[in-house]
């Protein structure tokens, strides 16, 4: 059974007996709240019904996005092996589940969440994880300190914060990022929307100012070339839907593509093996376009620019270019030339 299937099975077991109509109604409430873009005036997971709807609706997608981000950090830092994780705004544990699946060397997992209902359900779901560190993880009731007290979150090897910045005020976003930046590595994931991208960019600037090195997705430490009106940088992770997932969302397809924006940064740029970060020469930032005898790659480059690289059948890189996917690093060929990435109507959206 794959990691995604294991998570879906754990969610289904924890939600056994939950009426389908109740889950669907809860999912609709959450979807409305998330899509409004408004700062919530109360915790979104205040009740057991809210937490159940969240687990059915958002947990698989959160796990898929975080797992994709962690995989890119591992590619950039082959010797990276964090032993301790702090997950801020853990919800029902989707991000921690993904990290534990990608990093088997984890020995300590601490999940910080303000909603008691989410903690209760998250414990039940994560008890079924194949990772001992997550099964034995510590769940702590936690609300972002008004003063950003550093002692509220002990320094760990890795801090994750997934889909939480949008539920915070701008000042609280600053506080959370400052707390996270004390770790050896930080991964922040937000929705793949213009607003989510802007929150990630703000967090990226704070992490750089705190002395961390960005290792993914950016192949550079410069200003983001996609920080322009009408455009945004994001990626996609495929999520296989269980029957319960489809029912809760009122969906027909057996899968969905979770769009997300993220930043991953490490302190000092050194892995346990002593190797520095190995960013790719470029990152594929749109879905590759395959034409007859031609591949078009929209790239963000190590020079802090974006551009399109055209790779014809005569190129030694053609076969590999046909297999590269949206979000992967790309280290072949000359500096991209030609028109830059298309706007929001691009096929990669």
mmCIF file of C-alpha atoms in Angstrom:
data_model
loop_
_atom_site.group_PDB
_atom_site.id
_atom_site.type_symbol
_atom_site.label_atom_id
_atom_site.label_comp_id
_atom_site.label_asym_id
_atom_site.label_seq_id
_atom_site.Cartn_x
_atom_site.Cartn_y
_atom_site.Cartn_z
ATOM 1 C CA UNK A 1 0.000 0.000 0.000
ATOM 2 C CA UNK A 2 1.378 3.426 -0.962
ATOM 3 C CA UNK A 3 1.795 6.235 1.529
ATOM 4 C CA UNK A 4 -1.218 8.057 0.064
ATOM 5 C CA UNK A 5 -3.358 4.936 0.317
ATOM 6 C CA UNK A 6 -2.217 4.368 3.899
ATOM 7 C CA UNK A 7 -3.268 7.892 4.839
ATOM 8 C CA UNK A 8 -6.626 7.532 3.124
ATOM 9 C CA UNK A 9 -7.202 4.231 4.931
ATOM 10 C CA UNK A 10 -6.337 5.836 8.279
ATOM 11 C CA UNK A 11 -8.728 8.728 7.610
ATOM 12 C CA UNK A 12 -11.521 6.377 6.552
ATOM 13 C CA UNK A 13 -11.050 4.264 9.688
ATOM 14 C CA UNK A 14 -11.088 7.318 11.958
ATOM 15 C CA UNK A 15 -14.215 8.684 10.274
ATOM 16 C CA UNK A 16 -16.114 5.395 10.206
ATOM 17 C CA UNK A 17 -19.656 6.034 11.345
ATOM 18 C CA UNK A 18 -19.633 9.699 10.326
ATOM 19 C CA UNK A 19 -22.790 10.418 8.300
ATOM 20 C CA UNK A 20 -21.972 11.283 4.718
ATOM 21 C CA UNK A 21 -24.422 14.176 4.661
ATOM 22 C CA UNK A 22 -22.813 15.715 7.749
ATOM 23 C CA UNK A 23 -19.343 15.440 6.231
ATOM 24 C CA UNK A 24 -20.504 16.980 2.967
ATOM 25 C CA UNK A 25 -22.147 19.895 4.774
ATOM 26 C CA UNK A 26 -18.998 20.452 6.820
ATOM 27 C CA UNK A 27 -16.834 20.355 3.704
ATOM 28 C CA UNK A 28 -19.011 22.985 2.035
ATOM 29 C CA UNK A 29 -18.633 25.273 5.071
ATOM 30 C CA UNK A 30 -14.862 24.889 5.010
ATOM 31 C CA UNK A 31 -14.657 25.415 1.252
ATOM 32 C CA UNK A 32 -16.632 28.627 1.587
ATOM 33 C CA UNK A 33 -14.399 29.841 4.419
ATOM 34 C CA UNK A 34 -11.157 29.035 2.597
ATOM 35 C CA UNK A 35 -12.261 30.524 -0.700
ATOM 36 C CA UNK A 36 -13.452 33.764 0.882
ATOM 37 C CA UNK A 37 -9.869 34.777 1.635
ATOM 38 C CA UNK A 38 -11.126 36.519 4.779
ATOM 39 C CA UNK A 39 -9.349 36.327 8.119
ATOM 40 C CA UNK A 40 -11.446 33.913 10.234
ATOM 41 C CA UNK A 41 -12.964 35.321 13.416
ATOM 42 C CA UNK A 42 -12.893 31.906 15.110
ATOM 43 C CA UNK A 43 -10.908 28.657 14.730
ATOM 44 C CA UNK A 44 -12.052 26.864 11.581
ATOM 45 C CA UNK A 45 -11.859 23.471 13.316
ATOM 46 C CA UNK A 46 -13.771 24.425 16.455
ATOM 47 C CA UNK A 47 -16.001 21.332 16.568
ATOM 48 C CA UNK A 48 -15.627 17.612 16.032
ATOM 49 C CA UNK A 49 -17.781 17.928 12.921
ATOM 50 C CA UNK A 50 -15.460 20.621 11.527
ATOM 51 C CA UNK A 51 -12.381 18.499 12.222
ATOM 52 C CA UNK A 52 -13.945 15.450 10.544
ATOM 53 C CA UNK A 53 -14.837 17.486 7.462
ATOM 54 C CA UNK A 54 -11.319 18.907 7.345
ATOM 55 C CA UNK A 55 -9.731 15.446 7.536
ATOM 56 C CA UNK A 56 -11.941 14.146 4.730
ATOM 57 C CA UNK A 57 -11.566 17.247 2.542
ATOM 58 C CA UNK A 58 -8.124 18.771 3.137
ATOM 59 C CA UNK A 59 -5.845 16.264 4.850
ATOM 60 C CA UNK A 60 -4.930 14.181 1.750
ATOM 61 C CA UNK A 61 -4.203 17.295 -0.313
ATOM 62 C CA UNK A 62 -2.128 18.876 2.452
ATOM 63 C CA UNK A 63 -0.079 15.709 2.792
ATOM 64 C CA UNK A 64 0.488 15.488 -0.972
ATOM 65 C CA UNK A 65 1.690 19.093 -1.244
ATOM 66 C CA UNK A 66 4.009 18.856 1.754
ATOM 67 C CA UNK A 67 5.406 15.546 0.577
ATOM 68 C CA UNK A 68 6.220 17.062 -2.819
ATOM 69 C CA UNK A 69 7.980 20.009 -1.156
ATOM 70 C CA UNK A 70 10.000 17.760 1.165
ATOM 71 C CA UNK A 71 11.029 15.603 -1.801
ATOM 72 C CA UNK A 72 12.497 18.658 -3.525
ATOM 73 C CA UNK A 73 14.485 19.564 -0.414
ATOM 74 C CA UNK A 74 15.881 16.031 -0.345
ATOM 75 C CA UNK A 75 16.963 16.397 -3.974
ATOM 76 C CA UNK A 76 18.715 19.668 -3.161
ATOM 77 C CA UNK A 77 20.353 18.227 -0.013
ATOM 78 C CA UNK A 78 21.111 14.532 -0.579
ATOM 79 C CA UNK A 79 22.583 14.138 2.910
ATOM 80 C CA UNK A 80 19.727 15.891 4.692
ATOM 81 C CA UNK A 81 18.415 13.811 7.596
ATOM 82 C CA UNK A 82 16.548 15.870 10.209
ATOM 83 C CA UNK A 83 15.745 13.996 13.412
ATOM 84 C CA UNK A 84 13.186 16.353 14.986
ATOM 85 C CA UNK A 85 10.089 17.998 13.536
ATOM 86 C CA UNK A 86 7.810 20.755 14.835
ATOM 87 C CA UNK A 87 4.606 21.149 12.828
ATOM 88 C CA UNK A 88 2.928 24.509 13.481
ATOM 89 C CA UNK A 89 -0.833 24.659 12.979
ATOM 90 C CA UNK A 90 -0.902 20.896 12.548
ATOM 91 C CA UNK A 91 -4.632 20.501 11.975
ATOM 92 C CA UNK A 92 -5.276 16.760 11.939
ATOM 93 C CA UNK A 93 -1.647 15.923 11.108
ATOM 94 C CA UNK A 94 -1.513 15.881 7.310
ATOM 95 C CA UNK A 95 1.805 17.717 7.015
ATOM 96 C CA UNK A 96 3.468 15.644 9.750
ATOM 97 C CA UNK A 97 2.234 12.433 8.091
ATOM 98 C CA UNK A 98 3.887 13.492 4.825
ATOM 99 C CA UNK A 99 7.172 14.490 6.466
ATOM 100 C CA UNK A 100 7.359 11.222 8.396
ATOM 101 C CA UNK A 101 6.741 9.302 5.173
ATOM 102 C CA UNK A 102 9.505 11.170 3.322
ATOM 103 C CA UNK A 103 12.031 11.267 6.176
ATOM 104 C CA UNK A 104 12.269 7.859 7.874
ATOM 105 C CA UNK A 105 15.098 9.113 10.089
ATOM 106 C CA UNK A 106 12.756 11.277 12.147
ATOM 107 C CA UNK A 107 12.818 10.347 15.819
ATOM 108 C CA UNK A 108 10.824 13.205 17.404
ATOM 109 C CA UNK A 109 7.591 14.769 16.122
ATOM 110 C CA UNK A 110 5.749 17.566 17.920
ATOM 111 C CA UNK A 111 2.445 18.803 16.536
ATOM 112 C CA UNK A 112 1.171 22.236 17.625
ATOM 113 C CA UNK A 113 -2.555 22.879 17.147
ATOM 114 C CA UNK A 114 -5.057 25.183 18.856
ATOM 115 C CA UNK A 115 -8.273 23.201 18.195
ATOM 116 C CA UNK A 116 -8.936 20.400 20.670
ATOM 117 C CA UNK A 117 -11.223 18.636 18.183
ATOM 118 C CA UNK A 118 -8.447 18.557 15.580
ATOM 119 C CA UNK A 119 -5.964 17.226 18.123
ATOM 120 C CA UNK A 120 -8.306 14.440 19.166
ATOM 121 C CA UNK A 121 -9.018 13.312 15.612
ATOM 122 C CA UNK A 122 -5.409 13.817 14.528
ATOM 123 C CA UNK A 123 -4.167 11.531 17.272
ATOM 124 C CA UNK A 124 -6.572 8.835 16.095
ATOM 125 C CA UNK A 125 -5.509 9.132 12.454
ATOM 126 C CA UNK A 126 -1.751 9.360 13.111
ATOM 127 C CA UNK A 127 -1.875 6.320 15.386
ATOM 128 C CA UNK A 128 -2.162 4.323 12.151
ATOM 129 C CA UNK A 129 0.987 5.825 10.582
ATOM 130 C CA UNK A 130 3.734 3.390 9.547
ATOM 131 C CA UNK A 131 6.233 5.856 11.070
ATOM 132 C CA UNK A 132 6.918 5.202 14.743
ATOM 133 C CA UNK A 133 7.965 8.836 15.279
ATOM 134 C CA UNK A 134 4.515 10.038 14.233
ATOM 135 C CA UNK A 135 2.610 7.328 16.098
ATOM 136 C CA UNK A 136 4.487 8.379 19.230
ATOM 137 C CA UNK A 137 4.330 12.079 18.394
ATOM 138 C CA UNK A 138 3.451 14.724 20.974
ATOM 139 C CA UNK A 139 0.351 16.836 20.369
ATOM 140 C CA UNK A 140 0.355 20.195 22.146
ATOM 141 C CA UNK A 141 -2.510 22.696 22.485
ATOM 142 C CA UNK A 142 -0.936 25.821 21.076
ATOM 143 C CA UNK A 143 -1.951 29.293 20.016
ATOM 144 C CA UNK A 144 0.501 31.693 18.454
ATOM 145 C CA UNK A 145 1.822 33.835 21.314
ATOM 146 C CA UNK A 146 0.798 37.456 21.064
ATOM 147 C CA UNK A 147 4.378 38.484 21.720
ATOM 148 C CA UNK A 148 5.962 35.771 19.566
ATOM 149 C CA UNK A 149 7.657 34.188 22.577
ATOM 150 C CA UNK A 150 10.539 32.081 21.143
ATOM 151 C CA UNK A 151 10.323 29.660 24.059
ATOM 152 C CA UNK A 152 6.866 28.624 22.832
ATOM 153 C CA UNK A 153 8.481 26.420 20.165
ATOM 154 C CA UNK A 154 11.816 24.769 21.031
ATOM 155 C CA UNK A 155 14.450 24.768 18.283
ATOM 156 C CA UNK A 156 14.201 21.676 16.086
ATOM 157 C CA UNK A 157 15.847 20.304 12.960
ATOM 158 C CA UNK A 158 12.773 21.050 10.861
ATOM 159 C CA UNK A 159 9.688 23.241 11.184
ATOM 160 C CA UNK A 160 6.710 22.899 8.861
ATOM 161 C CA UNK A 161 3.790 25.301 8.537
ATOM 162 C CA UNK A 162 1.240 24.171 5.968
ATOM 163 C CA UNK A 163 -1.817 26.165 4.929
ATOM 164 C CA UNK A 164 -1.783 28.193 8.137
ATOM 165 C CA UNK A 165 -0.553 31.678 7.145
ATOM 166 C CA UNK A 166 -3.865 32.491 5.476
ATOM 167 C CA UNK A 167 -5.617 32.050 8.824
ATOM 168 C CA UNK A 168 -3.370 34.638 10.505
ATOM 169 C CA UNK A 169 -3.132 38.409 10.494
ATOM 170 C CA UNK A 170 -0.093 39.944 8.816
ATOM 171 C CA UNK A 171 1.519 40.535 12.210
ATOM 172 C CA UNK A 172 0.885 36.931 13.226
ATOM 173 C CA UNK A 173 2.382 35.700 9.967
ATOM 174 C CA UNK A 174 5.535 37.612 10.868
ATOM 175 C CA UNK A 175 5.547 36.050 14.342
ATOM 176 C CA UNK A 176 5.099 32.515 13.055
ATOM 177 C CA UNK A 177 7.829 32.875 10.442
ATOM 178 C CA UNK A 178 10.187 34.299 13.070
ATOM 179 C CA UNK A 179 9.535 31.287 15.308
ATOM 180 C CA UNK A 180 10.045 28.897 12.395
ATOM 181 C CA UNK A 181 13.271 30.614 11.314
ATOM 182 C CA UNK A 182 15.032 29.464 14.484
ATOM 183 C CA UNK A 183 15.030 25.884 13.176
ATOM 184 C CA UNK A 184 17.735 24.293 11.055
ATOM 185 C CA UNK A 185 15.259 23.952 8.184
ATOM 186 C CA UNK A 186 11.850 25.453 7.406
ATOM 187 C CA UNK A 187 9.180 24.390 4.907
ATOM 188 C CA UNK A 188 6.171 26.678 4.446
ATOM 189 C CA UNK A 189 3.320 25.626 2.143
ATOM 190 C CA UNK A 190 0.335 27.730 1.081
ATOM 191 C CA UNK A 191 -2.416 27.411 -1.533
ATOM 192 C CA UNK A 192 -1.290 27.821 -5.129
ATOM 193 C CA UNK A 193 -3.162 31.085 -5.572
ATOM 194 C CA UNK A 194 -1.991 34.676 -6.056
ATOM 195 C CA UNK A 195 -2.636 35.390 -2.367
ATOM 196 C CA UNK A 196 -0.910 32.183 -1.273
ATOM 197 C CA UNK A 197 2.090 33.011 -3.439
ATOM 198 C CA UNK A 198 2.335 36.498 -1.942
ATOM 199 C CA UNK A 199 2.282 35.069 1.587
ATOM 200 C CA UNK A 200 5.044 32.641 0.637
ATOM 201 C CA UNK A 201 7.115 35.463 -0.857
ATOM 202 C CA UNK A 202 6.784 37.488 2.341
ATOM 203 C CA UNK A 203 7.850 34.464 4.406
ATOM 204 C CA UNK A 204 10.745 33.852 2.001
ATOM 205 C CA UNK A 205 12.018 37.380 2.563
ATOM 206 C CA UNK A 206 11.845 36.928 6.326
ATOM 207 C CA UNK A 207 13.705 33.621 6.161
ATOM 208 C CA UNK A 208 16.448 35.146 4.006
ATOM 209 C CA UNK A 209 16.731 38.093 6.401
ATOM 210 C CA UNK A 210 17.108 35.602 9.266
ATOM 211 C CA UNK A 211 20.156 34.108 7.552
ATOM 212 C CA UNK A 212 18.617 30.995 5.999
ATOM 213 C CA UNK A 213 19.356 29.756 2.489
ATOM 214 C CA UNK A 214 16.470 28.968 0.148
ATOM 215 C CA UNK A 215 16.901 25.504 -1.389
ATOM 216 C CA UNK A 216 13.512 25.043 -3.077
ATOM 217 C CA UNK A 217 11.757 25.834 -5.243
ATOM 218 C CA UNK A 218 13.866 28.884 -6.096
ATOM 219 C CA UNK A 219 17.244 28.142 -7.743
ATOM 220 C CA UNK A 220 18.561 31.471 -6.391
ATOM 221 C CA UNK A 221 18.486 33.839 -3.399
ATOM 222 C CA UNK A 222 17.430 36.858 -5.451
ATOM 223 C CA UNK A 223 14.122 38.672 -5.780
ATOM 224 C CA UNK A 224 11.333 36.532 -7.205
ATOM 225 C CA UNK A 225 10.919 37.226 -10.947
ATOM 226 C CA UNK A 226 7.303 36.025 -10.764
ATOM 227 C CA UNK A 227 6.337 38.680 -8.185
ATOM 228 C CA UNK A 228 4.389 40.649 -10.772
ATOM 229 C CA UNK A 229 0.677 41.514 -10.978
ATOM 230 C CA UNK A 230 -1.407 38.800 -12.600
ATOM 231 C CA UNK A 231 1.155 36.018 -12.192
ATOM 232 C CA UNK A 232 2.198 33.678 -9.438
ATOM 233 C CA UNK A 233 4.507 30.704 -8.865
ATOM 234 C CA UNK A 234 2.897 27.430 -7.883
ATOM 235 C CA UNK A 235 3.077 23.693 -8.473
ATOM 236 C CA UNK A 236 0.756 20.697 -8.417
ATOM 237 C CA UNK A 237 0.582 17.384 -6.556
ATOM 238 C CA UNK A 238 -1.687 14.552 -7.699
ATOM 239 C CA UNK A 239 -4.087 13.300 -5.010
ATOM 240 C CA UNK A 240 -5.917 9.998 -5.398
ATOM 241 C CA UNK A 241 -9.428 10.312 -3.968
ATOM 242 C CA UNK A 242 -10.977 7.595 -1.864
ATOM 243 C CA UNK A 243 -14.715 6.908 -2.087
ATOM 244 C CA UNK A 244 -15.215 8.913 1.121
ATOM 245 C CA UNK A 245 -13.149 11.786 -0.256
ATOM 246 C CA UNK A 246 -15.248 11.897 -3.441
ATOM 247 C CA UNK A 247 -18.467 11.728 -1.458
ATOM 248 C CA UNK A 248 -17.432 14.493 0.939
ATOM 249 C CA UNK A 249 -16.501 16.835 -1.904
ATOM 250 C CA UNK A 250 -19.331 15.803 -4.209
ATOM 251 C CA UNK A 251 -16.715 14.934 -6.841
ATOM 252 C CA UNK A 252 -16.757 12.320 -9.612
ATOM 253 C CA UNK A 253 -13.097 12.011 -10.612
ATOM 254 C CA UNK A 254 -10.879 9.512 -8.798
ATOM 255 C CA UNK A 255 -8.126 12.120 -8.430
ATOM 256 C CA UNK A 256 -7.454 15.835 -8.101
ATOM 257 C CA UNK A 257 -4.425 18.056 -8.550
ATOM 258 C CA UNK A 258 -3.608 20.103 -5.474
ATOM 259 C CA UNK A 259 -2.107 23.464 -6.475
ATOM 260 C CA UNK A 260 0.335 24.847 -3.919
ATOM 261 C CA UNK A 261 3.074 27.433 -3.407
ATOM 262 C CA UNK A 262 5.965 26.832 -1.035
ATOM 263 C CA UNK A 263 9.380 27.834 0.185
ATOM 264 C CA UNK A 264 12.008 25.643 1.818
ATOM 265 C CA UNK A 265 15.090 27.083 3.487
ATOM 266 C CA UNK A 266 17.950 25.762 5.606
ATOM 267 C CA UNK A 267 20.253 27.436 8.084
ATOM 268 C CA UNK A 268 23.843 27.634 6.941
ATOM 269 C CA UNK A 269 23.167 25.567 3.848
ATOM 270 C CA UNK A 270 24.937 22.533 5.292
ATOM 271 C CA UNK A 271 23.631 18.995 5.393
ATOM 272 C CA UNK A 272 24.741 16.428 8.015
ATOM 273 C CA UNK A 273 27.034 14.968 5.375
ATOM 274 C CA UNK A 274 28.766 18.315 5.004
ATOM 275 C CA UNK A 275 27.482 19.056 1.525
ATOM 276 C CA UNK A 276 26.075 22.490 0.825
ATOM 277 C CA UNK A 277 22.759 23.024 -0.932
ATOM 278 C CA UNK A 278 22.699 21.861 -4.512
ATOM 279 C CA UNK A 279 20.048 23.998 -6.203
ATOM 280 C CA UNK A 280 19.311 23.164 -9.834
ATOM 281 C CA UNK A 281 20.338 25.572 -12.555
ATOM 282 C CA UNK A 282 16.644 26.185 -13.136
ATOM 283 C CA UNK A 283 13.193 25.071 -12.001
ATOM 284 C CA UNK A 284 10.317 24.117 -14.305
ATOM 285 C CA UNK A 285 7.563 26.518 -13.234
ATOM 286 C CA UNK A 286 4.818 25.592 -15.696
ATOM 287 C CA UNK A 287 3.549 22.307 -17.043
ATOM 288 C CA UNK A 288 5.908 21.368 -19.931
ATOM 289 C CA UNK A 289 4.330 21.725 -23.337
ATOM 290 C CA UNK A 290 4.921 18.810 -25.693
ATOM 291 C CA UNK A 291 4.720 19.567 -29.396
ATOM 292 C CA UNK A 292 5.739 17.479 -32.365
ATOM 293 C CA UNK A 293 9.526 17.082 -32.087
ATOM 294 C CA UNK A 294 9.638 19.959 -29.586
ATOM 295 C CA UNK A 295 9.412 20.502 -25.830
ATOM 296 C CA UNK A 296 8.778 23.947 -24.325
ATOM 297 C CA UNK A 297 9.987 24.468 -20.757
ATOM 298 C CA UNK A 298 9.143 27.595 -18.784
ATOM 299 C CA UNK A 299 11.932 28.059 -16.265
ATOM 300 C CA UNK A 300 13.010 30.127 -13.299
ATOM 301 C CA UNK A 301 16.802 30.302 -13.441
ATOM 302 C CA UNK A 302 19.732 30.685 -11.065
ATOM 303 C CA UNK A 303 20.166 34.208 -12.402
ATOM 304 C CA UNK A 304 16.834 35.231 -10.926
ATOM 305 C CA UNK A 305 15.099 35.431 -14.295
ATOM 306 C CA UNK A 306 12.362 33.504 -16.061
ATOM 307 C CA UNK A 307 12.330 32.366 -19.652
ATOM 308 C CA UNK A 308 11.289 29.658 -22.036
ATOM 309 C CA UNK A 309 13.660 27.011 -23.354
ATOM 310 C CA UNK A 310 12.807 25.261 -26.610
ATOM 311 C CA UNK A 311 14.294 21.790 -26.905
ATOM 312 C CA UNK A 312 14.110 20.162 -30.315
ATOM 313 C CA UNK A 313 14.425 16.516 -31.237
ATOM 314 C CA UNK A 314 18.015 17.041 -32.355
ATOM 315 C CA UNK A 315 19.050 18.108 -28.835
ATOM 316 C CA UNK A 316 20.820 15.648 -26.540
ATOM 317 C CA UNK A 317 18.418 16.809 -23.832
ATOM 318 C CA UNK A 318 15.247 16.074 -25.826
ATOM 319 C CA UNK A 319 14.487 12.632 -24.417
ATOM 320 C CA UNK A 320 14.947 13.843 -20.830
ATOM 321 C CA UNK A 321 12.965 17.010 -21.508
ATOM 322 C CA UNK A 322 9.969 14.911 -22.529
ATOM 323 C CA UNK A 323 10.013 13.272 -19.111
ATOM 324 C CA UNK A 324 10.631 16.281 -16.876
ATOM 325 C CA UNK A 325 7.605 17.363 -14.871
ATOM 326 C CA UNK A 326 6.248 20.632 -13.544
ATOM 327 C CA UNK A 327 8.157 21.575 -10.398
ATOM 328 C CA UNK A 328 11.318 19.584 -11.090
ATOM 329 C CA UNK A 329 14.786 21.048 -11.362
ATOM 330 C CA UNK A 330 16.367 21.391 -14.795
ATOM 331 C CA UNK A 331 20.114 21.649 -15.283
ATOM 332 C CA UNK A 332 20.579 21.114 -18.989
ATOM 333 C CA UNK A 333 20.933 23.410 -21.948
ATOM 334 C CA UNK A 334 21.681 27.126 -22.352
ATOM 335 C CA UNK A 335 20.049 30.021 -20.561
ATOM 336 C CA UNK A 336 16.354 30.149 -21.525
ATOM 337 C CA UNK A 337 15.549 32.392 -24.429
ATOM 338 C CA UNK A 338 12.397 33.553 -26.121
ATOM 339 C CA UNK A 339 9.186 34.701 -24.481
ATOM 340 C CA UNK A 340 8.856 34.210 -20.753
ATOM 341 C CA UNK A 341 6.210 32.126 -19.033
ATOM 342 C CA UNK A 342 2.666 32.812 -20.057
ATOM 343 C CA UNK A 343 0.155 34.358 -17.710
ATOM 344 C CA UNK A 344 -2.658 32.729 -15.746
ATOM 345 C CA UNK A 345 -4.182 31.200 -18.875
ATOM 346 C CA UNK A 346 -1.128 28.988 -19.421
ATOM 347 C CA UNK A 347 -1.761 25.265 -19.724
ATOM 348 C CA UNK A 348 0.260 24.677 -16.579
ATOM 349 C CA UNK A 349 -2.276 26.458 -14.403
#
